[in-house]
Tab-separated table of C-alpha atoms in Angstrom:
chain	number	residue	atom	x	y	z
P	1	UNK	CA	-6.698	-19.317	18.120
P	2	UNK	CA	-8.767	-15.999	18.124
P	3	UNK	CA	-6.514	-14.236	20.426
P	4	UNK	CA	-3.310	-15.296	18.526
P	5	UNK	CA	-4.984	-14.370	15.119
P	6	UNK	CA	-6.124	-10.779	16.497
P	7	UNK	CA	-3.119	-10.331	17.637
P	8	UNK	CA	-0.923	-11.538	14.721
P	9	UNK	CA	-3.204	-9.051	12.552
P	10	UNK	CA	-2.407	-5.766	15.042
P	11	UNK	CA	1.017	-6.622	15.917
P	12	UNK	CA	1.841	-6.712	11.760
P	13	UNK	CA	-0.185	-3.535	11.420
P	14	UNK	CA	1.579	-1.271	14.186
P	15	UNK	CA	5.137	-2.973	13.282
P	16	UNK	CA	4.845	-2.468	9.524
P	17	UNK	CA	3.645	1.338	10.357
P	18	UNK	CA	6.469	2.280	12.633
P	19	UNK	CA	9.014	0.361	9.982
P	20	UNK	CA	8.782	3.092	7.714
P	21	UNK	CA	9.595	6.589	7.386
P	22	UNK	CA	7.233	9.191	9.634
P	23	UNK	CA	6.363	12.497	8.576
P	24	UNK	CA	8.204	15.362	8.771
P	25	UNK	CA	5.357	17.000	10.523
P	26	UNK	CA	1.555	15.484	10.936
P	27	UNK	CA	-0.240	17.994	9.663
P	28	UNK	CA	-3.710	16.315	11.324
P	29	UNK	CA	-2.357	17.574	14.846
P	30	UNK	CA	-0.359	20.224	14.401
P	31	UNK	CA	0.510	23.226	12.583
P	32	UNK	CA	3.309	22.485	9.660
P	33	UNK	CA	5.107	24.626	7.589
P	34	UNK	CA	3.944	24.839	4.158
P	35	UNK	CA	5.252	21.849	1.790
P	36	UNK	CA	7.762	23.031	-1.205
P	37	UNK	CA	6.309	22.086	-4.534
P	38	UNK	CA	7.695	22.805	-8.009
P	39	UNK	CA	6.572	24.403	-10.865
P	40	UNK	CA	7.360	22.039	-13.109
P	41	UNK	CA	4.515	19.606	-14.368
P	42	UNK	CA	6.412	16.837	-15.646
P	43	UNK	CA	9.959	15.655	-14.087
P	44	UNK	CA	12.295	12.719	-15.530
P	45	UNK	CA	15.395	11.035	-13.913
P	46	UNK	CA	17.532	8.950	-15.272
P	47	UNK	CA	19.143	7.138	-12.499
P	48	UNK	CA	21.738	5.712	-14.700
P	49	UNK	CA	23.314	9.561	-14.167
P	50	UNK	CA	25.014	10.564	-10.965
P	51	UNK	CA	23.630	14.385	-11.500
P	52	UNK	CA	20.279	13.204	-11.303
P	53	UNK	CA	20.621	11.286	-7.940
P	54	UNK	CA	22.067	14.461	-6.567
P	55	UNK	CA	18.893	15.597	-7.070
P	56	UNK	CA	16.979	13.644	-4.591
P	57	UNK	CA	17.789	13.603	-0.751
P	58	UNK	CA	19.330	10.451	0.859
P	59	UNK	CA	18.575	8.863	4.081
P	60	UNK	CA	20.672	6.133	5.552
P	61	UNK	CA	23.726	6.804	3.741
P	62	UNK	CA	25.166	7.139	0.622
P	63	UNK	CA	23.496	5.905	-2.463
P	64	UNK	CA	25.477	5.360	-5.859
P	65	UNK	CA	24.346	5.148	-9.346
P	66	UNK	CA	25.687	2.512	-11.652
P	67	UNK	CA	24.457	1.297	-15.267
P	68	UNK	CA	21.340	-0.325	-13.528
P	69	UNK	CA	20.938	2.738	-11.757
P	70	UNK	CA	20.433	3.988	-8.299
P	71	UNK	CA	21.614	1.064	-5.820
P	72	UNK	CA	19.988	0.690	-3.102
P	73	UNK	CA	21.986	-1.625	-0.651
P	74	UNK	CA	21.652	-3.534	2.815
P	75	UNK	CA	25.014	-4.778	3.750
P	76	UNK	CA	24.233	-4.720	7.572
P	77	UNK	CA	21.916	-5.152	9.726
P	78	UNK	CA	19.818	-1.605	10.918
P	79	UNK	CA	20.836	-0.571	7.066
P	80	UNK	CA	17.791	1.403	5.267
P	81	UNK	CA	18.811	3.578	2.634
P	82	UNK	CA	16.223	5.600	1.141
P	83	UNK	CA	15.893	8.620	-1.748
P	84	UNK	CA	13.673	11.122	-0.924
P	85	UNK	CA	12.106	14.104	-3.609
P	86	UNK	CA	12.631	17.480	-1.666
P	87	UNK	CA	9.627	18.617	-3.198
P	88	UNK	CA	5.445	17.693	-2.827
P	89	UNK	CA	2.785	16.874	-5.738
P	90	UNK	CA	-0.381	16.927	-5.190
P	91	UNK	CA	-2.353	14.313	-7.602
P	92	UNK	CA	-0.251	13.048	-10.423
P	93	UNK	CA	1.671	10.046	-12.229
P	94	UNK	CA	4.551	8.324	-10.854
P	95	UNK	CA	5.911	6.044	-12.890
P	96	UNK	CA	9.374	4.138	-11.280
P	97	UNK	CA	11.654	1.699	-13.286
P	98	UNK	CA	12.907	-0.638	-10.613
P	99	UNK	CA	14.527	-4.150	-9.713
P	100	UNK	CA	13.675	-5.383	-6.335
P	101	UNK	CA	16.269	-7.039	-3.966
P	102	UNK	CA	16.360	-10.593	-3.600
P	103	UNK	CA	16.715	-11.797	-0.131
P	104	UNK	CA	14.569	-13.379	2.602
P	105	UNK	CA	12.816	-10.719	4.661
P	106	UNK	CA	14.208	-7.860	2.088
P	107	UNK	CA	12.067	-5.583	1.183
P	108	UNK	CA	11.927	-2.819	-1.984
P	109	UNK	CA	9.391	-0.455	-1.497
P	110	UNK	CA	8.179	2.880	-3.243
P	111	UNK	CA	5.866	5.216	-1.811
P	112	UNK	CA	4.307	8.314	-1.207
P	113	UNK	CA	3.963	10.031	2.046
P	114	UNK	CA	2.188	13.237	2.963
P	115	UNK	CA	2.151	15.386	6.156
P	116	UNK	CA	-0.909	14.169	7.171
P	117	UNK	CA	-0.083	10.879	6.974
P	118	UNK	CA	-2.202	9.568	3.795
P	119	UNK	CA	0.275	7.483	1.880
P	120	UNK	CA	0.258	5.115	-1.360
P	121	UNK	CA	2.892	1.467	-1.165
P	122	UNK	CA	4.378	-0.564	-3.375
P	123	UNK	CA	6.181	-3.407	-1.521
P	124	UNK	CA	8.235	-6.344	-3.111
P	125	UNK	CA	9.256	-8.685	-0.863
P	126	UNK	CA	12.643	-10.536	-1.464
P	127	UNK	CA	11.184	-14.260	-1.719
P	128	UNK	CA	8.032	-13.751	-3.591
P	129	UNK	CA	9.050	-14.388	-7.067
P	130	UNK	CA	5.978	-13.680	-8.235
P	131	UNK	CA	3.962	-11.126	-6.694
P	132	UNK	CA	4.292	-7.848	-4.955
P	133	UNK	CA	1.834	-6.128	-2.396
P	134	UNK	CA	0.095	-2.724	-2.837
P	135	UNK	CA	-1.405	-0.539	-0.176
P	136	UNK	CA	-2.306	2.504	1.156
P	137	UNK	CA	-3.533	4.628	4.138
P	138	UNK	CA	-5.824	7.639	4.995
P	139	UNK	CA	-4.643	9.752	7.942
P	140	UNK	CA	-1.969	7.195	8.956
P	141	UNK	CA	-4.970	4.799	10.339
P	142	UNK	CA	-3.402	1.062	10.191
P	143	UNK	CA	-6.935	-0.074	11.642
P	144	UNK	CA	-7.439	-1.817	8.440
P	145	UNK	CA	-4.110	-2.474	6.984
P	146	UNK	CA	-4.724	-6.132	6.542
P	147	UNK	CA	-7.737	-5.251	4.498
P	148	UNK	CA	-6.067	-2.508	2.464
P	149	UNK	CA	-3.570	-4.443	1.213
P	150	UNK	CA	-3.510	-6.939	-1.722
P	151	UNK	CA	-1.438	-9.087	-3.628
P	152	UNK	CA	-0.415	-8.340	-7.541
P	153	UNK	CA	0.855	-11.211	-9.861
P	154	UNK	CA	4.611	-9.997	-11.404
P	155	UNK	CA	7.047	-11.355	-13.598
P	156	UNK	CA	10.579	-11.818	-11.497
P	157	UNK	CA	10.636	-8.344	-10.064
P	158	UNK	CA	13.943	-9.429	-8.345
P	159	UNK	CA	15.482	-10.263	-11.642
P	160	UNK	CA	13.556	-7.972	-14.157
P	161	UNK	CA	12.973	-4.573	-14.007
P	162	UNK	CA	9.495	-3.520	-14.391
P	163	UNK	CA	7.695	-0.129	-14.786
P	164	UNK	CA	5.374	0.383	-11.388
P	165	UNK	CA	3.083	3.416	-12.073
P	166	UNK	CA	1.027	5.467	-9.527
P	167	UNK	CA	-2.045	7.265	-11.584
P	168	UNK	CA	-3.445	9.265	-8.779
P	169	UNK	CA	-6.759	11.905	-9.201
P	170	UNK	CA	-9.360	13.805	-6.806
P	171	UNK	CA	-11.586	10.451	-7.839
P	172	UNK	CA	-9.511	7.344	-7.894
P	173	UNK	CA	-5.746	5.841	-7.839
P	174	UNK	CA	-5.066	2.837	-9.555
P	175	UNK	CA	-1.483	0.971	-9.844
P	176	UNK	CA	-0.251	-0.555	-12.664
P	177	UNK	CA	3.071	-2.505	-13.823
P	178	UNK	CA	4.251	-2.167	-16.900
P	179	UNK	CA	1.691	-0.203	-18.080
P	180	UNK	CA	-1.675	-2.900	-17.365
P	181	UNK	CA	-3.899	-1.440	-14.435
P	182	UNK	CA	-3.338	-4.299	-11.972
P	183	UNK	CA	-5.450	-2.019	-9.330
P	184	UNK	CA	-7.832	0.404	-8.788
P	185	UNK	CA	-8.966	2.570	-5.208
P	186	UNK	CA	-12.065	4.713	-5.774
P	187	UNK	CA	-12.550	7.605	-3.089
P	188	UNK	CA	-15.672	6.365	-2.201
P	189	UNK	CA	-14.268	3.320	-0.980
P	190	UNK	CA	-11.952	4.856	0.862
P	191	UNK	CA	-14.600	4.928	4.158
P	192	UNK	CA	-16.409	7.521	1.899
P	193	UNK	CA	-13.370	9.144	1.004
P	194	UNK	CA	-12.257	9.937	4.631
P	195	UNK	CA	-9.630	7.749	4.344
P	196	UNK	CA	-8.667	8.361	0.371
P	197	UNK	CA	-5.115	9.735	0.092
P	198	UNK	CA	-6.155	13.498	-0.821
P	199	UNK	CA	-3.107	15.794	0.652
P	200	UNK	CA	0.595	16.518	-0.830
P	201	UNK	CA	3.258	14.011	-1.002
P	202	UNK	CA	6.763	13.426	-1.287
P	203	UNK	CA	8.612	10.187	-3.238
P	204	UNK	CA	10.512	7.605	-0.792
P	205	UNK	CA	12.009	4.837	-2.267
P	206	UNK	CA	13.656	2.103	-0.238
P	207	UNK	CA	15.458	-1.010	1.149
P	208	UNK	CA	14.789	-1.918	4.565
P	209	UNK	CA	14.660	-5.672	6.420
P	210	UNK	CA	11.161	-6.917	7.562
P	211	UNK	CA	13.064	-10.060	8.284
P	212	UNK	CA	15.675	-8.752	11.234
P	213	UNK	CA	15.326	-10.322	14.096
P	214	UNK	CA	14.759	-7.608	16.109
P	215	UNK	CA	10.889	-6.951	14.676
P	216	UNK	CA	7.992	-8.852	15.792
P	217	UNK	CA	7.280	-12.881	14.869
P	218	UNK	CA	4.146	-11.492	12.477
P	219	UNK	CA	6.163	-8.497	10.841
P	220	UNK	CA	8.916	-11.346	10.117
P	221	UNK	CA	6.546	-13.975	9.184
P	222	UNK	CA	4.992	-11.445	6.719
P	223	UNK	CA	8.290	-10.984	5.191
P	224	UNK	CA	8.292	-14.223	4.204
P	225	UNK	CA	11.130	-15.239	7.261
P	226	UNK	CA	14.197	-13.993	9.364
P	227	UNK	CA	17.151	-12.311	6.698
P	228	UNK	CA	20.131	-13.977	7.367
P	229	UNK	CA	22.631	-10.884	6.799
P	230	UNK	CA	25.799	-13.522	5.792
P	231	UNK	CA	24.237	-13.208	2.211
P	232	UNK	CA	24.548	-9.580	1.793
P	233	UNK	CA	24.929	-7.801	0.407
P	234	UNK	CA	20.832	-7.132	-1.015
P	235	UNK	CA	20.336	-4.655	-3.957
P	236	UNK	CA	17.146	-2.934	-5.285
P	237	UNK	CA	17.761	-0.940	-8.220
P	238	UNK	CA	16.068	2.126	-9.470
P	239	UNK	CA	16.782	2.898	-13.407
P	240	UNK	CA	14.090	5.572	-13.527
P	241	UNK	CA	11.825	7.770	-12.410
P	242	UNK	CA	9.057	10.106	-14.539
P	243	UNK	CA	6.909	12.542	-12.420
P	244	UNK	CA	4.020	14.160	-13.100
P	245	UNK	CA	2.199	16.527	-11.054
P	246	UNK	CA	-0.985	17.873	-11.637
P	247	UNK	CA	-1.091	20.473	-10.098
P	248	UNK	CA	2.639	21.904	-9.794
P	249	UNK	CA	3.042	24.867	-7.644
P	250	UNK	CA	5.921	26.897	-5.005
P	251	UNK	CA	3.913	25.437	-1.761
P	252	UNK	CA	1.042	24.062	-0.290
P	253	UNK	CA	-0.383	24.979	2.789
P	254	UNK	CA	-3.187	23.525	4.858
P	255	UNK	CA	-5.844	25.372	5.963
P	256	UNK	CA	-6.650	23.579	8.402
P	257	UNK	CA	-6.653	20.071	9.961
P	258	UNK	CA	-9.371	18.549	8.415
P	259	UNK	CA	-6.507	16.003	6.054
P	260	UNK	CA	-9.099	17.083	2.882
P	261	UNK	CA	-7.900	18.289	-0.093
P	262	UNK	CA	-10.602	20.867	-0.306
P	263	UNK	CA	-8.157	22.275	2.638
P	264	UNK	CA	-4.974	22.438	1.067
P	265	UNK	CA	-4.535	26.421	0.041
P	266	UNK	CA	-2.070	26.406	-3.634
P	267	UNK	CA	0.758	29.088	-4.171
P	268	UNK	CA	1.627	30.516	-7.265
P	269	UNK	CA	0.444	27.909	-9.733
P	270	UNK	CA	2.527	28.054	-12.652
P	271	UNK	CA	1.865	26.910	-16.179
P	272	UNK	CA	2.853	28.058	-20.061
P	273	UNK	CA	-0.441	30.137	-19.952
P	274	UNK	CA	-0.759	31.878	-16.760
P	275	UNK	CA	0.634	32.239	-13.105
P	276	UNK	CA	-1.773	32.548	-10.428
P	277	UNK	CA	-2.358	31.803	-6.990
P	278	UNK	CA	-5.479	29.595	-5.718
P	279	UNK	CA	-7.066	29.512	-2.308
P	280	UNK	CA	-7.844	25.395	-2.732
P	281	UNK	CA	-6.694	22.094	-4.508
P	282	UNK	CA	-10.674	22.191	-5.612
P	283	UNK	CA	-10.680	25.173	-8.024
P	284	UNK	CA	-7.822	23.699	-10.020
P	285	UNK	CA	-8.871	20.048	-9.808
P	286	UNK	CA	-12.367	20.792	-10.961
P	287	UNK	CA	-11.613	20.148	-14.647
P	288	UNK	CA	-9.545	17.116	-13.868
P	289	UNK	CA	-11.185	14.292	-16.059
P	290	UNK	CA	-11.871	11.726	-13.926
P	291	UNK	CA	-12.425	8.732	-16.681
P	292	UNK	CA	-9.002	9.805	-17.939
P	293	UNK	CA	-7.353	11.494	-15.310
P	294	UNK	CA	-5.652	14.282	-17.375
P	295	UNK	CA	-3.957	16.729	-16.285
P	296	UNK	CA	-6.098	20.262	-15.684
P	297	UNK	CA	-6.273	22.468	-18.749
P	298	UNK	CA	-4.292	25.281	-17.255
P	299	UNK	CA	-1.309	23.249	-17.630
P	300	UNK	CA	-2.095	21.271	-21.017
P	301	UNK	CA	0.293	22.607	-23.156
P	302	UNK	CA	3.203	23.115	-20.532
P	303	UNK	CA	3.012	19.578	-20.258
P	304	UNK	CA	1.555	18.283	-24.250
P	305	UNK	CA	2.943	15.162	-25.192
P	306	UNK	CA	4.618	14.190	-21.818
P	307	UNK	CA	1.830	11.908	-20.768
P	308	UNK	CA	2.329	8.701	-22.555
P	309	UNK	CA	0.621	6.528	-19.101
P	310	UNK	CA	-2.502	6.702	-19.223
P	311	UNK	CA	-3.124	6.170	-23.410
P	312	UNK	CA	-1.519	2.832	-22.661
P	313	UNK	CA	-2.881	1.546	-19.473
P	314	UNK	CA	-5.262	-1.394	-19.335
P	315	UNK	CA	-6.938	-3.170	-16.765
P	316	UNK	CA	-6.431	-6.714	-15.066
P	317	UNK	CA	-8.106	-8.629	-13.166
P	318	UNK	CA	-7.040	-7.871	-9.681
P	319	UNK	CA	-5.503	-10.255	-7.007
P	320	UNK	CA	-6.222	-9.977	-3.480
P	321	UNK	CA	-4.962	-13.438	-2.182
P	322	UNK	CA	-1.984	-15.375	-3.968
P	323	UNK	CA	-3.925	-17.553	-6.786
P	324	UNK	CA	-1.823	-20.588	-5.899
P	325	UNK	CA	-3.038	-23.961	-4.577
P	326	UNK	CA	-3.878	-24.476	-0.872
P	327	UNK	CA	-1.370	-27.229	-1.140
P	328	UNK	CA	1.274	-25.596	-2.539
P	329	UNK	CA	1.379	-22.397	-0.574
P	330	UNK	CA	4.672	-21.473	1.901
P	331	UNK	CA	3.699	-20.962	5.429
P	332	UNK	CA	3.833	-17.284	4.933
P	333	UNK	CA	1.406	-17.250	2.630
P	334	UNK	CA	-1.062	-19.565	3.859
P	335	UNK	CA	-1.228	-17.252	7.054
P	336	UNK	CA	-2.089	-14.442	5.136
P	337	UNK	CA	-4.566	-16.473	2.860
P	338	UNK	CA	-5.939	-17.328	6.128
P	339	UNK	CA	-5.626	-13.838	7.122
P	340	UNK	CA	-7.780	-12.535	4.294
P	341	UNK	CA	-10.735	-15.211	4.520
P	342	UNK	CA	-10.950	-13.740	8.197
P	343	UNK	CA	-11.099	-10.226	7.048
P	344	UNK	CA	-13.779	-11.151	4.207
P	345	UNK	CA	-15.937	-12.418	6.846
P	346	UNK	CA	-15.175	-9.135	8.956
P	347	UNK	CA	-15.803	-6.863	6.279
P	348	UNK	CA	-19.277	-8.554	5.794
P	349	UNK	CA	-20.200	-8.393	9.506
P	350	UNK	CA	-19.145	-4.607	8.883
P	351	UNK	CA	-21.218	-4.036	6.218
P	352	UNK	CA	-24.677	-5.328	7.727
P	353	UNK	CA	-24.018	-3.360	11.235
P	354	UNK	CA	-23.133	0.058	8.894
P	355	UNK	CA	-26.344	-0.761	7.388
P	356	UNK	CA	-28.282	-1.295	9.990
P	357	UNK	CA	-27.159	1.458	11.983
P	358	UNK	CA	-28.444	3.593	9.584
P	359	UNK	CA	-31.339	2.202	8.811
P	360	UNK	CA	-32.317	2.688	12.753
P	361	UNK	CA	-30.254	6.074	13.133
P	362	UNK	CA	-31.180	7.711	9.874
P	363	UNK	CA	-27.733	9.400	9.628
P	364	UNK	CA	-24.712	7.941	7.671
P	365	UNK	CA	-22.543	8.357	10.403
P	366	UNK	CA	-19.747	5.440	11.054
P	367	UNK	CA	-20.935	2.680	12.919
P	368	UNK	CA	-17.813	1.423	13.201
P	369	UNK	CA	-15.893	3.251	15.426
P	370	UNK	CA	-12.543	2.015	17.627
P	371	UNK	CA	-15.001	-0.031	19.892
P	372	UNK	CA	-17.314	-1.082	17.496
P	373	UNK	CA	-14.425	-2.153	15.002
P	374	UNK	CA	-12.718	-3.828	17.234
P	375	UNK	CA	-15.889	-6.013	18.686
P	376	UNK	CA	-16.646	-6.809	15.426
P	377	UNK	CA	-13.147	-8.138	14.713
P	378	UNK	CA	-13.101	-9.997	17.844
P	379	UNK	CA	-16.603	-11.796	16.614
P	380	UNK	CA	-15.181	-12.462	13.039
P	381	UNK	CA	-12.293	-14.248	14.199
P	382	UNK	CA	-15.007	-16.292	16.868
P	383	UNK	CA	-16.813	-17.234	13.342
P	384	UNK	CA	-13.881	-18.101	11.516
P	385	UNK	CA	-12.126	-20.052	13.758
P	386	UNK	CA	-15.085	-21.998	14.304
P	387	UNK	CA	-15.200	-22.695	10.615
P	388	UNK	CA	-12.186	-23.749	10.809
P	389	UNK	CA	-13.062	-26.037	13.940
P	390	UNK	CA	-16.128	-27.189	11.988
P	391	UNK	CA	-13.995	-27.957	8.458
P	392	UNK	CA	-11.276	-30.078	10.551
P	393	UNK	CA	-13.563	-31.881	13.086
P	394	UNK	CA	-15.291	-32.947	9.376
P	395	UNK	CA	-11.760	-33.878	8.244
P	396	UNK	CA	-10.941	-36.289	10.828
P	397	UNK	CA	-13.740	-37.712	10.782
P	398	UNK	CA	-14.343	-38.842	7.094
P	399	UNK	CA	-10.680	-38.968	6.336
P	400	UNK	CA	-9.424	-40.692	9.359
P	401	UNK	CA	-12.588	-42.414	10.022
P	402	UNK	CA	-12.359	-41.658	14.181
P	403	UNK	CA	-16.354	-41.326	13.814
P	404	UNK	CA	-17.013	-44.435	12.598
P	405	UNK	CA	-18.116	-46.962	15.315
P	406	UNK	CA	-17.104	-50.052	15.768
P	407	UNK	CA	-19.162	-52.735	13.910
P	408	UNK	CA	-20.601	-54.739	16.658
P	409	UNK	CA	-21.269	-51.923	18.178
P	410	UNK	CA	-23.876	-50.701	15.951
P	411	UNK	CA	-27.268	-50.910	16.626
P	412	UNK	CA	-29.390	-53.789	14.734
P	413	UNK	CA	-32.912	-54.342	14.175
């Protein structure tokens, strides 16, 4: 059961990665070009309007836009289509009005992707009714992807639009629908804010099928099954899409291949006051307001009155696991219940090594490299599994009563 589990967990991880759309160049190895920005600090689409779709790029073929908006359709399988922004932001709000696509093994997803590979997810998968996943990475390292992830509770999102909102700073991102904070990532817990998304990043929003039968047993089973392509056609729809960047600006360039946004070198900021160039994302972030997450003051009144998210988000209580009954939970999401209540044990196996290491070490340094990681894994699936073997040897004994010896064969005094 170990080796299936640890392999379930890795197989979903690497599939899910290589499902989606790679940077254009990974700035952590190599040299890029520097990413186009724009000088605008606040962006609106209606996607009602053909002229704004012609504004984005499209990937996978041609994407219409109706009265529910941009369409976003799988008639066949291999079909992906996907809008793209031709332009980077570097911290910011992204707030997109969308309807997810019903369908087994369908899923909607909006992200954010940078050159380095940090990258923020919503995913809404075609037979949960009720709940959508959020996620993110740091450097493109899937190590952890089962732990990054969690589930949020949602209204119909395949028959009701809903508002999905990115509020993204130096110090935190949380997501929120329709305006409640459903999440929140500080950078510390990030692995200390190695692994906090930090560098620029484009808008993708998608369709693709999790469910073909061509991926991987966990990707499909994660999915929630196989998509059976004789009920196509699947539709996402994307009504609209409000943008704003922090920090607007021609390019950015990194400095170097550290992935930090100390590195990341601004030209020709532009706002109502002043244009000016910057040497780092630090100097013009260092006024950002990290309880509120405004915008920095150089750009206050280009962009006064355009930030209506962040008056009106509150928090809720987040949702890690589906809050449904043991009982009543599908086979998909039982395994990644199960899933979870592994990781839970992992991450506290984690957490006494880390802290142990440095109490012997004296340095803060990882303990928990590849190796380590993946030892540690290895000996949290042992535990649970044994848990498990514990909890069901329990249950057939009591329930089924195979424990129970026969009465003359008791002993009597």
């Amino acid at each position: 059961m170990q080796y299936h589990l640890l392999y379930a967990v890795l197989a979903a991880t690497i599939t899910l990665v290589l499902a989606q759309n790679a940077a254009d160049c990974n700035a952590f190895y190599n040299a890029c070009p520097s990413n186009k920005g724009n000088t605008e600090a606040h962006i609106n689409y209606d996607l009602t309007q053909p002229l704004a779709l012609n504004k984005w790029t499209t990937l996978g073929g041609e994407v219409v836009a109706g009265p529910h908006g941009a369409e976003l359709t799988i008639n066949n399988q291999r079909d992906a289509q996907t809008i793209v922004t031709d332009y980077y932001i570097l911290y910011g709000e992204v707030s997109v009005e969308m309807k997810a696509s019903p369908g087994t093994g369908i899923v909607s997803s909006i992200r954010m992707l940078s050159d380095d590979d940090d990258e923020i997810d919503w995913e809404a998968l075609g037979d949960f009714t009720d709940m959508l996943q959020t996620n993110y990475f740091g450097k493109g390292d899937a190590s952890e992807d089962y732990n990054r992830w969690a589930w949020q509770r949602v209204t119909t999102p395949q028959e009701v639009f809903h508002n999905y909102t990115w509020v993204w700073s130096k110090e935190k991102l949380s997501w929120a629908i329709d305006s409640t904070v459903v999440r929140t990532v500080h950078y510390a817990d990030a692995k200390g804010g190695t692994h906090f998304p930090q560098t620029p990043m484009r808008i993708r929003i998608g369709i693709w099928a999790a469910g073909d039968p061509s991926k991987s047993k966990p990707t499909i089973g994660w999915a929630g099954g196989e998509t059976d392509y004789s009920k196509a056609p699947f539709t996402m729809y994307v009504k609209s899409i409000d943008i704003v960047n922090y920090t607007p600006a021609e390019s950015y360039v990194y400095s170097d291949r550290s992935g930090s946004s100390d590195s990341i070198k601004i030209s020709r900021l532009v706002s109502s006051e002043t244009s000016a160039t910057t040497d780092t994302a630090t100097q013009i972030l260092s006024s950002t307001n990290s309880s509120t997450m405004t915008p920095y003051s150089a750009s206050q009144n280009e962009i006064s009155g355009s930030l209506t998210v962040n008056s009106s988000l509150t928090e809720s209580k987040n949702s890690t696991i589906p809050d449904i009954p043991l009982g009543q939970m599908t086979i998909p999401q039982i395994w990644l219940y199960l899933e979870t209540k592994a990781q839970n044990i992992v991450d506290f196996i984690s957490a006494k090594a880390t802290a142990i290491f440095i109490s012997k070490t004296g340095t803060i340094t990882s303990a928990i490299g590849a190796w380590d990681y993946f030892c540690l894994e290895i000996f949290g699936i042992i535990i649970f599994a044994s848990l498990m073997l514990v909890i069901f040897s329990a249950w057939v004994c009591f329930v089924l009563h195979v424990c129970t010896p026969p009465e003359n064969n008791r002993l009597r005094f």
